[in-house]
Amino acid sequence: MSDSARHGKSKLRLGHIELDSPAVMGILNTTPDSFSDGGRFTAPTAALLHAEQMAAAGAGIIDVGGESTRPGAAEVSEQEEIDRVVPVIEALRATVDVPVSIDTSKPGVMRAAVAAGASMINDVRALTLDGALQAAVELQQAVCLMHMQGQPGTMQHNPHYDNVVGEVTQFLRDRVAQCVQAGIGADLVVIDPGFGFGKSTEDNIELLANLRQLADIGPPLLIGVSRKSTLGAITGREVDRRLSASITAAVLAVQRGAQIVRVHDVAETVDALRIAKAVMQSEYSE
Ligand code: 7PM
């Protein structure tokens, strides 16, 4: 393994955005009432304040979601999703100096979000919906390709793998090749094993344990473990008591080559990753 792969480069460039590595992606929830006026005014709102706090706490990127990608979430129309996220992205771009990622699978939302200033597309369906790959090719922004087995509504019913690490690795390799072949710049692609997306607790732990194999595919690796149910299954903690477990999993992921971690608790994770990074940079090379 190369020195830079083992110790981690300290900068991560994705097209025109440059991030410290490891970087923390802060999760911003945009509920319909984030903008009480439907987005016509730009007065500070809960979402904007939250984003400002995450930026001040050291978030390298802010992930804006219209909630349609959440497992089990109700289907939201493309226009509804656009109406929800575009005002938030515009307000963020005007007030927060941190790149914005759009959590969507819908091509129309990708286009509207990038027009509003988003510089990354985070798609849990890895650009598989009709028109999504074409939209990403046209937009030429960073894209996160995530692995998922099944569909959000039913994926946790009976997930099965013969070899979870091998199958996720193969999927991501193939999908990166297809996306680059279609015209997405190779320097724009980020990959993600999709922790919790059609995976049992054992599958998720096996993926985390062997994350180095995914980091070795080549593109930068993003992972989202924050507050997820696997952490609850192991600790017995409810979702609002999983901070220690989330930080531990984030550190373990970074130690195994993850360059971006998607989290709710930005300040706490940034501190933890500063320690992880200092220790990793001080490790003797062979
Ligand atoms: C319920 C279950 C609500 C799961 C929300 C979630 C990821 C993501 C999500 C991830 C990337 C959450 C998830 N997870 N995007 N979007 N990677 N790239 O915990 O792991 O936020 S939604």
mmCIF file of N, CA, C and O in Angstrom, residues 136-216:
data_model
loop_
_atom_site.group_PDB
_atom_site.id
_atom_site.type_symbol
_atom_site.label_atom_id
_atom_site.label_comp_id
_atom_site.label_asym_id
_atom_site.label_seq_id
_atom_site.Cartn_x
_atom_site.Cartn_y
_atom_site.Cartn_z
ATOM 1 N N ALA A 136 -26.020 14.037 -14.262
ATOM 2 C CA ALA A 136 -24.716 14.172 -13.593
ATOM 3 C C ALA A 136 -23.600 14.420 -14.605
ATOM 4 O O ALA A 136 -22.677 15.187 -14.337
ATOM 5 N N VAL A 137 -23.708 13.775 -15.771
ATOM 6 C CA VAL A 137 -22.701 14.000 -16.824
ATOM 7 C C VAL A 137 -22.748 15.466 -17.266
ATOM 8 O O VAL A 137 -21.720 16.125 -17.415
ATOM 9 N N GLU A 138 -23.960 15.976 -17.452
ATOM 10 C CA GLU A 138 -24.102 17.373 -17.879
ATOM 11 C C GLU A 138 -23.610 18.344 -16.813
ATOM 12 O O GLU A 138 -22.983 19.352 -17.120
ATOM 13 N N LEU A 139 -23.897 18.036 -15.571
ATOM 14 C CA LEU A 139 -23.605 18.993 -14.488
ATOM 15 C C LEU A 139 -22.133 19.030 -14.111
ATOM 16 O O LEU A 139 -21.629 20.063 -13.670
ATOM 17 N N GLN A 140 -21.435 17.908 -14.265
ATOM 18 C CA GLN A 140 -19.993 17.831 -13.964
ATOM 19 C C GLN A 140 -19.646 18.389 -12.585
ATOM 20 O O GLN A 140 -18.723 19.208 -12.438
ATOM 21 N N GLN A 141 -20.384 17.925 -11.586
ATOM 22 C CA GLN A 141 -20.050 18.225 -10.193
ATOM 23 C C GLN A 141 -19.610 16.928 -9.531
ATOM 24 O O GLN A 141 -19.805 15.841 -10.085
ATOM 25 N N ALA A 142 -19.037 17.034 -8.350
ATOM 26 C CA ALA A 142 -18.686 15.841 -7.596
ATOM 27 C C ALA A 142 -19.936 14.988 -7.389
ATOM 28 O O ALA A 142 -21.040 15.520 -7.230
ATOM 29 N N VAL A 143 -19.780 13.666 -7.439
ATOM 30 C CA VAL A 143 -20.921 12.787 -7.164
ATOM 31 C C VAL A 143 -20.508 11.672 -6.212
ATOM 32 O O VAL A 143 -19.415 11.130 -6.330
ATOM 33 N N CYS A 144 -21.396 11.385 -5.270
ATOM 34 C CA CYS A 144 -21.173 10.249 -4.382
ATOM 35 C C CYS A 144 -22.053 9.100 -4.843
ATOM 36 O O CYS A 144 -23.285 9.230 -4.888
ATOM 37 N N LEU A 145 -21.411 7.978 -5.188
ATOM 38 C CA LEU A 145 -22.104 6.763 -5.634
ATOM 39 C C LEU A 145 -22.176 5.812 -4.454
ATOM 40 O O LEU A 145 -21.148 5.353 -3.958
ATOM 41 N N MET A 146 -23.393 5.509 -4.009
ATOM 42 C CA MET A 146 -23.563 4.654 -2.833
ATOM 43 C C MET A 146 -24.111 3.288 -3.191
ATOM 44 O O MET A 146 -24.928 3.163 -4.109
ATOM 45 N N HIS A 147 -23.687 2.271 -2.459
ATOM 46 C CA HIS A 147 -24.242 0.935 -2.622
ATOM 47 C C HIS A 147 -25.500 0.773 -1.776
ATOM 48 O O HIS A 147 -25.525 1.163 -0.605
ATOM 49 N N MET A 148 -26.514 0.171 -2.374
ATOM 50 C CA MET A 148 -27.720 -0.186 -1.620
ATOM 51 C C MET A 148 -28.218 -1.513 -2.175
ATOM 52 O O MET A 148 -28.213 -1.713 -3.391
ATOM 53 N N GLN A 149 -28.613 -2.429 -1.289
ATOM 54 C CA GLN A 149 -29.266 -3.654 -1.765
ATOM 55 C C GLN A 149 -30.761 -3.468 -1.592
ATOM 56 O O GLN A 149 -31.230 -3.208 -0.471
ATOM 57 N N GLY A 150 -31.531 -3.574 -2.672
ATOM 58 C CA GLY A 150 -32.975 -3.396 -2.599
ATOM 59 C C GLY A 150 -33.370 -1.939 -2.697
ATOM 60 O O GLY A 150 -32.611 -1.117 -3.218
ATOM 61 N N GLN A 151 -34.548 -1.637 -2.212
ATOM 62 C CA GLN A 151 -35.098 -0.287 -2.271
ATOM 63 C C GLN A 151 -35.379 0.207 -0.856
ATOM 64 O O GLN A 151 -35.679 -0.600 0.024
ATOM 65 N N PRO A 152 -35.324 1.530 -0.639
ATOM 66 C CA PRO A 152 -35.460 2.060 0.715
ATOM 67 C C PRO A 152 -36.617 1.478 1.533
ATOM 68 O O PRO A 152 -36.435 1.169 2.712
ATOM 69 N N GLY A 153 -37.789 1.324 0.938
ATOM 70 C CA GLY A 153 -38.945 0.855 1.702
ATOM 71 C C GLY A 153 -38.807 -0.550 2.257
ATOM 72 O O GLY A 153 -39.381 -0.869 3.312
ATOM 73 N N THR A 154 -38.079 -1.415 1.553
ATOM 74 C CA THR A 154 -38.063 -2.838 1.899
ATOM 75 C C THR A 154 -36.665 -3.414 2.126
ATOM 76 O O THR A 154 -36.527 -4.593 2.450
ATOM 77 N N MET A 155 -35.646 -2.590 1.980
ATOM 78 C CA MET A 155 -34.274 -3.123 1.958
ATOM 79 C C MET A 155 -33.832 -3.813 3.251
ATOM 80 O O MET A 155 -32.939 -4.650 3.226
ATOM 81 N N GLN A 156 -34.465 -3.464 4.376
ATOM 82 C CA GLN A 156 -34.050 -4.085 5.643
ATOM 83 C C GLN A 156 -34.871 -5.346 5.975
ATOM 84 O O GLN A 156 -34.677 -5.954 7.017
ATOM 85 N N HIS A 157 -35.783 -5.741 5.062
ATOM 86 C CA HIS A 157 -36.620 -6.899 5.375
ATOM 87 C C HIS A 157 -35.826 -8.188 5.466
ATOM 88 O O HIS A 157 -36.014 -8.961 6.387
ATOM 89 N N ASN A 158 -34.952 -8.416 4.497
ATOM 90 C CA ASN A 158 -34.189 -9.666 4.517
ATOM 91 C C ASN A 158 -32.908 -9.531 3.695
ATOM 92 O O ASN A 158 -32.733 -10.227 2.696
ATOM 93 N N PRO A 159 -32.008 -8.635 4.131
ATOM 94 C CA PRO A 159 -30.790 -8.451 3.340
ATOM 95 C C PRO A 159 -29.965 -9.730 3.314
ATOM 96 O O PRO A 159 -29.920 -10.464 4.307
ATOM 97 N N HIS A 160 -29.370 -10.032 2.163
ATOM 98 C CA HIS A 160 -28.534 -11.237 2.075
ATOM 99 C C HIS A 160 -27.344 -11.037 1.142
ATOM 100 O O HIS A 160 -27.495 -10.506 0.041
ATOM 101 N N TYR A 161 -26.214 -11.506 1.600
ATOM 102 C CA TYR A 161 -24.996 -11.514 0.772
ATOM 103 C C TYR A 161 -24.293 -12.848 0.971
ATOM 104 O O TYR A 161 -24.332 -13.416 2.071
ATOM 105 N N ASP A 162 -23.615 -13.327 -0.066
ATOM 106 C CA ASP A 162 -22.681 -14.436 0.133
ATOM 107 C C ASP A 162 -21.373 -13.884 0.690
ATOM 108 O O ASP A 162 -20.711 -14.518 1.497
ATOM 109 N N ASN A 163 -21.029 -12.670 0.237
ATOM 110 C CA ASN A 163 -19.771 -12.039 0.638
ATOM 111 C C ASN A 163 -19.973 -10.536 0.526
ATOM 112 O O ASN A 163 -19.849 -9.958 -0.550
ATOM 113 N N VAL A 164 -20.371 -9.923 1.638
ATOM 114 C CA VAL A 164 -20.810 -8.520 1.574
ATOM 115 C C VAL A 164 -19.698 -7.600 1.087
ATOM 116 O O VAL A 164 -19.946 -6.713 0.251
ATOM 117 N N VAL A 165 -18.483 -7.779 1.570
ATOM 118 C CA VAL A 165 -17.392 -6.871 1.183
ATOM 119 C C VAL A 165 -17.074 -7.041 -0.300
ATOM 120 O O VAL A 165 -16.926 -6.057 -1.036
ATOM 121 N N GLY A 166 -17.021 -8.300 -0.755
ATOM 122 C CA GLY A 166 -16.744 -8.564 -2.168
ATOM 123 C C GLY A 166 -17.828 -8.007 -3.071
ATOM 124 O O GLY A 166 -17.529 -7.412 -4.115
ATOM 125 N N GLU A 167 -19.088 -8.192 -2.680
ATOM 126 C CA GLU A 167 -20.190 -7.739 -3.527
ATOM 127 C C GLU A 167 -20.291 -6.221 -3.571
ATOM 128 O O GLU A 167 -20.550 -5.633 -4.631
ATOM 129 N N VAL A 168 -20.080 -5.556 -2.427
ATOM 130 C CA VAL A 168 -20.128 -4.086 -2.410
ATOM 131 C C VAL A 168 -18.943 -3.530 -3.212
ATOM 132 O O VAL A 168 -19.095 -2.584 -3.981
ATOM 133 N N THR A 169 -17.779 -4.145 -3.055
ATOM 134 C CA THR A 169 -16.593 -3.727 -3.815
ATOM 135 C C THR A 169 -16.851 -3.845 -5.311
ATOM 136 O O THR A 169 -16.587 -2.914 -6.084
ATOM 137 N N GLN A 170 -17.399 -4.986 -5.726
ATOM 138 C CA GLN A 170 -17.663 -5.216 -7.145
ATOM 139 C C GLN A 170 -18.673 -4.208 -7.694
ATOM 140 O O GLN A 170 -18.486 -3.641 -8.768
ATOM 141 N N PHE A 171 -19.736 -3.983 -6.927
ATOM 142 C CA PHE A 171 -20.749 -3.010 -7.366
ATOM 143 C C PHE A 171 -20.127 -1.630 -7.567
ATOM 144 O O PHE A 171 -20.358 -0.971 -8.587
ATOM 145 N N LEU A 172 -19.351 -1.185 -6.579
ATOM 146 C CA LEU A 172 -18.794 0.173 -6.651
ATOM 147 C C LEU A 172 -17.775 0.296 -7.785
ATOM 148 O O LEU A 172 -17.763 1.293 -8.509
ATOM 149 N N ARG A 173 -16.935 -0.737 -7.943
ATOM 150 C CA ARG A 173 -15.989 -0.739 -9.078
ATOM 151 C C ARG A 173 -16.724 -0.597 -10.399
ATOM 152 O O ARG A 173 -16.374 0.215 -11.254
ATOM 153 N N ASP A 174 -17.767 -1.429 -10.590
ATOM 154 C CA ASP A 174 -18.527 -1.424 -11.845
ATOM 155 C C ASP A 174 -19.222 -0.084 -12.065
ATOM 156 O O ASP A 174 -19.233 0.457 -13.170
ATOM 157 N N ARG A 175 -19.816 0.431 -10.981
ATOM 158 C CA ARG A 175 -20.592 1.667 -11.124
ATOM 159 C C ARG A 175 -19.676 2.856 -11.420
ATOM 160 O O ARG A 175 -20.029 3.726 -12.220
ATOM 161 N N VAL A 176 -18.514 2.903 -10.791
ATOM 162 C CA VAL A 176 -17.547 3.966 -11.089
ATOM 163 C C VAL A 176 -17.158 3.880 -12.561
ATOM 164 O O VAL A 176 -17.161 4.888 -13.282
ATOM 165 N N ALA A 177 -16.848 2.671 -13.025
ATOM 166 C CA ALA A 177 -16.437 2.495 -14.430
ATOM 167 C C ALA A 177 -17.546 2.956 -15.372
ATOM 168 O O ALA A 177 -17.292 3.654 -16.360
ATOM 169 N N GLN A 178 -18.802 2.581 -15.074
ATOM 170 C CA GLN A 178 -19.934 2.978 -15.927
ATOM 171 C C GLN A 178 -20.109 4.494 -15.943
ATOM 172 O O GLN A 178 -20.372 5.091 -16.989
ATOM 173 N N CYS A 179 -19.976 5.111 -14.790
ATOM 174 C CA CYS A 179 -20.193 6.564 -14.698
ATOM 175 C C CYS A 179 -19.082 7.327 -15.401
ATOM 176 O O CYS A 179 -19.347 8.334 -16.076
ATOM 177 N N VAL A 180 -17.842 6.868 -15.247
ATOM 178 C CA VAL A 180 -16.716 7.528 -15.922
ATOM 179 C C VAL A 180 -16.835 7.315 -17.430
ATOM 180 O O VAL A 180 -16.639 8.236 -18.227
ATOM 181 N N GLN A 181 -17.217 6.096 -17.817
ATOM 182 C CA GLN A 181 -17.433 5.783 -19.237
ATOM 183 C C GLN A 181 -18.507 6.687 -19.840
ATOM 184 O O GLN A 181 -18.397 7.141 -20.978
ATOM 185 N N ALA A 182 -19.545 6.995 -19.034
ATOM 186 C CA ALA A 182 -20.637 7.851 -19.521
ATOM 187 C C ALA A 182 -20.223 9.312 -19.616
ATOM 188 O O ALA A 182 -20.933 10.118 -20.219
ATOM 189 N N GLY A 183 -19.091 9.670 -18.968
ATOM 190 C CA GLY A 183 -18.598 11.037 -19.115
ATOM 191 C C GLY A 183 -18.434 11.845 -17.845
ATOM 192 O O GLY A 183 -18.112 13.030 -17.900
ATOM 193 N N ILE A 184 -18.655 11.227 -16.681
ATOM 194 C CA ILE A 184 -18.386 11.947 -15.428
ATOM 195 C C ILE A 184 -16.877 11.942 -15.196
ATOM 196 O O ILE A 184 -16.233 10.896 -15.294
ATOM 197 N N GLY A 185 -16.311 13.096 -14.912
ATOM 198 C CA GLY A 185 -14.870 13.173 -14.684
ATOM 199 C C GLY A 185 -14.443 12.232 -13.569
ATOM 200 O O GLY A 185 -15.096 12.175 -12.512
ATOM 201 N N ALA A 186 -13.366 11.476 -13.803
ATOM 202 C CA ALA A 186 -12.918 10.498 -12.804
ATOM 203 C C ALA A 186 -12.541 11.177 -11.493
ATOM 204 O O ALA A 186 -12.650 10.572 -10.419
ATOM 205 N N ASP A 187 -12.126 12.447 -11.575
ATOM 206 C CA ASP A 187 -11.732 13.180 -10.363
ATOM 207 C C ASP A 187 -12.932 13.724 -9.593
ATOM 208 O O ASP A 187 -12.764 14.395 -8.583
ATOM 209 N N LEU A 188 -14.151 13.424 -10.069
ATOM 210 C CA LEU A 188 -15.362 13.916 -9.394
ATOM 211 C C LEU A 188 -16.044 12.832 -8.570
ATOM 212 O O LEU A 188 -16.973 13.107 -7.821
ATOM 213 N N VAL A 189 -15.596 11.588 -8.718
ATOM 214 C CA VAL A 189 -16.341 10.466 -8.152
ATOM 215 C C VAL A 189 -15.893 10.131 -6.732
ATOM 216 O O VAL A 189 -14.706 10.066 -6.433
ATOM 217 N N VAL A 190 -16.882 9.930 -5.866
ATOM 218 C CA VAL A 190 -16.694 9.485 -4.485
ATOM 219 C C VAL A 190 -17.528 8.219 -4.334
ATOM 220 O O VAL A 190 -18.600 8.102 -4.933
ATOM 221 N N ILE A 191 -17.046 7.257 -3.552
ATOM 222 C CA ILE A 191 -17.805 6.014 -3.349
ATOM 223 C C ILE A 191 -18.175 5.831 -1.877
ATOM 224 O O ILE A 191 -17.521 6.393 -0.992
ATOM 225 N N ASP A 192 -19.234 5.045 -1.658
ATOM 226 C CA ASP A 192 -19.801 4.905 -0.311
ATOM 227 C C ASP A 192 -20.410 3.501 -0.189
ATOM 228 O O ASP A 192 -21.230 3.121 -1.024
ATOM 229 N N PRO A 193 -20.053 2.730 0.839
ATOM 230 C CA PRO A 193 -20.602 1.373 0.984
ATOM 231 C C PRO A 193 -22.069 1.341 1.389
ATOM 232 O O PRO A 193 -22.699 0.284 1.348
ATOM 233 N N GLY A 194 -22.647 2.467 1.775
ATOM 234 C CA GLY A 194 -24.068 2.477 2.130
ATOM 235 C C GLY A 194 -24.374 1.727 3.413
ATOM 236 O O GLY A 194 -25.220 0.821 3.438
ATOM 237 N N PHE A 195 -23.694 2.131 4.459
ATOM 238 C CA PHE A 195 -23.905 1.539 5.795
ATOM 239 C C PHE A 195 -25.394 1.610 6.128
ATOM 240 O O PHE A 195 -26.013 2.681 6.084
ATOM 241 N N GLY A 196 -26.006 0.448 6.409
ATOM 242 C CA GLY A 196 -27.421 0.411 6.778
ATOM 243 C C GLY A 196 -28.396 0.313 5.616
ATOM 244 O O GLY A 196 -29.596 0.197 5.841
ATOM 245 N N PHE A 197 -27.913 0.349 4.397
ATOM 246 C CA PHE A 197 -28.815 0.310 3.241
ATOM 247 C C PHE A 197 -28.894 -1.107 2.665
ATOM 248 O O PHE A 197 -28.163 -1.465 1.743
ATOM 249 N N GLY A 198 -29.803 -1.922 3.210
ATOM 250 C CA GLY A 198 -29.934 -3.312 2.791
ATOM 251 C C GLY A 198 -28.822 -4.155 3.376
ATOM 252 O O GLY A 198 -28.221 -4.975 2.658
ATOM 253 N N LYS A 199 -28.546 -3.959 4.651
ATOM 254 C CA LYS A 199 -27.466 -4.690 5.333
ATOM 255 C C LYS A 199 -27.874 -5.013 6.757
ATOM 256 O O LYS A 199 -28.471 -4.179 7.445
ATOM 257 N N SER A 200 -27.488 -6.222 7.210
ATOM 258 C CA SER A 200 -27.708 -6.598 8.601
ATOM 259 C C SER A 200 -26.637 -5.947 9.472
ATOM 260 O O SER A 200 -25.637 -5.406 8.961
ATOM 261 N N THR A 201 -26.814 -6.029 10.766
ATOM 262 C CA THR A 201 -25.784 -5.541 11.698
ATOM 263 C C THR A 201 -24.438 -6.175 11.385
ATOM 264 O O THR A 201 -23.416 -5.481 11.300
ATOM 265 N N GLU A 202 -24.429 -7.498 11.181
ATOM 266 C CA GLU A 202 -23.176 -8.210 10.890
ATOM 267 C C GLU A 202 -22.567 -7.728 9.564
ATOM 268 O O GLU A 202 -21.344 -7.569 9.474
ATOM 269 N N ASP A 203 -23.425 -7.522 8.569
ATOM 270 C CA ASP A 203 -22.927 -7.011 7.282
ATOM 271 C C ASP A 203 -22.257 -5.648 7.469
ATOM 272 O O ASP A 203 -21.171 -5.386 6.919
ATOM 273 N N ASN A 204 -22.918 -4.771 8.224
ATOM 274 C CA ASN A 204 -22.367 -3.418 8.422
ATOM 275 C C ASN A 204 -21.024 -3.466 9.141
ATOM 276 O O ASN A 204 -20.095 -2.741 8.786
ATOM 277 N N ILE A 205 -20.920 -4.327 10.137
ATOM 278 C CA ILE A 205 -19.665 -4.424 10.888
ATOM 279 C C ILE A 205 -18.563 -5.021 10.017
ATOM 280 O O ILE A 205 -17.418 -4.562 10.050
ATOM 281 N N GLU A 206 -18.921 -6.005 9.204
ATOM 282 C CA GLU A 206 -17.934 -6.603 8.303
ATOM 283 C C GLU A 206 -17.426 -5.559 7.295
ATOM 284 O O GLU A 206 -16.236 -5.514 6.977
ATOM 285 N N LEU A 207 -18.342 -4.724 6.805
ATOM 286 C CA LEU A 207 -17.939 -3.651 5.882
ATOM 287 C C LEU A 207 -17.014 -2.654 6.564
ATOM 288 O O LEU A 207 -15.997 -2.258 6.004
ATOM 289 N N LEU A 208 -17.368 -2.272 7.773
ATOM 290 C CA LEU A 208 -16.529 -1.303 8.493
ATOM 291 C C LEU A 208 -15.151 -1.903 8.785
ATOM 292 O O LEU A 208 -14.124 -1.250 8.598
ATOM 293 N N ALA A 209 -15.138 -3.150 9.188
ATOM 294 C CA ALA A 209 -13.868 -3.818 9.522
ATOM 295 C C ALA A 209 -12.943 -3.893 8.304
ATOM 296 O O ALA A 209 -11.726 -3.788 8.435
ATOM 297 N N ASN A 210 -13.547 -4.075 7.142
ATOM 298 C CA ASN A 210 -12.762 -4.292 5.910
ATOM 299 C C ASN A 210 -12.858 -3.123 4.940
ATOM 300 O O ASN A 210 -12.681 -3.280 3.737
ATOM 301 N N LEU A 211 -13.087 -1.947 5.503
ATOM 302 C CA LEU A 211 -13.268 -0.753 4.684
ATOM 303 C C LEU A 211 -12.045 -0.469 3.822
ATOM 304 O O LEU A 211 -12.155 0.120 2.749
ATOM 305 N N ARG A 212 -10.869 -0.893 4.292
ATOM 306 C CA ARG A 212 -9.637 -0.665 3.527
ATOM 307 C C ARG A 212 -9.759 -1.217 2.108
ATOM 308 O O ARG A 212 -9.262 -0.630 1.157
ATOM 309 N N GLN A 213 -10.462 -2.336 1.963
ATOM 310 C CA GLN A 213 -10.629 -2.923 0.631
ATOM 311 C C GLN A 213 -11.395 -1.965 -0.289
ATOM 312 O O GLN A 213 -11.107 -1.864 -1.482
ATOM 313 N N LEU A 214 -12.361 -1.241 0.279
ATOM 314 C CA LEU A 214 -13.128 -0.273 -0.518
ATOM 315 C C LEU A 214 -12.304 0.983 -0.789
ATOM 316 O O LEU A 214 -12.367 1.546 -1.892
ATOM 317 N N ALA A 215 -11.529 1.402 0.197
ATOM 318 C CA ALA A 215 -10.662 2.572 -0.005
ATOM 319 C C ALA A 215 -9.660 2.283 -1.117
ATOM 320 O O ALA A 215 -9.251 3.184 -1.849
ATOM 321 N N ASP A 216 -9.277 1.027 -1.255
ATOM 322 C CA ASP A 216 -8.282 0.648 -2.261
ATOM 323 C C ASP A 216 -8.851 0.577 -3.686
ATOM 324 O O ASP A 216 -8.095 0.402 -4.633
#
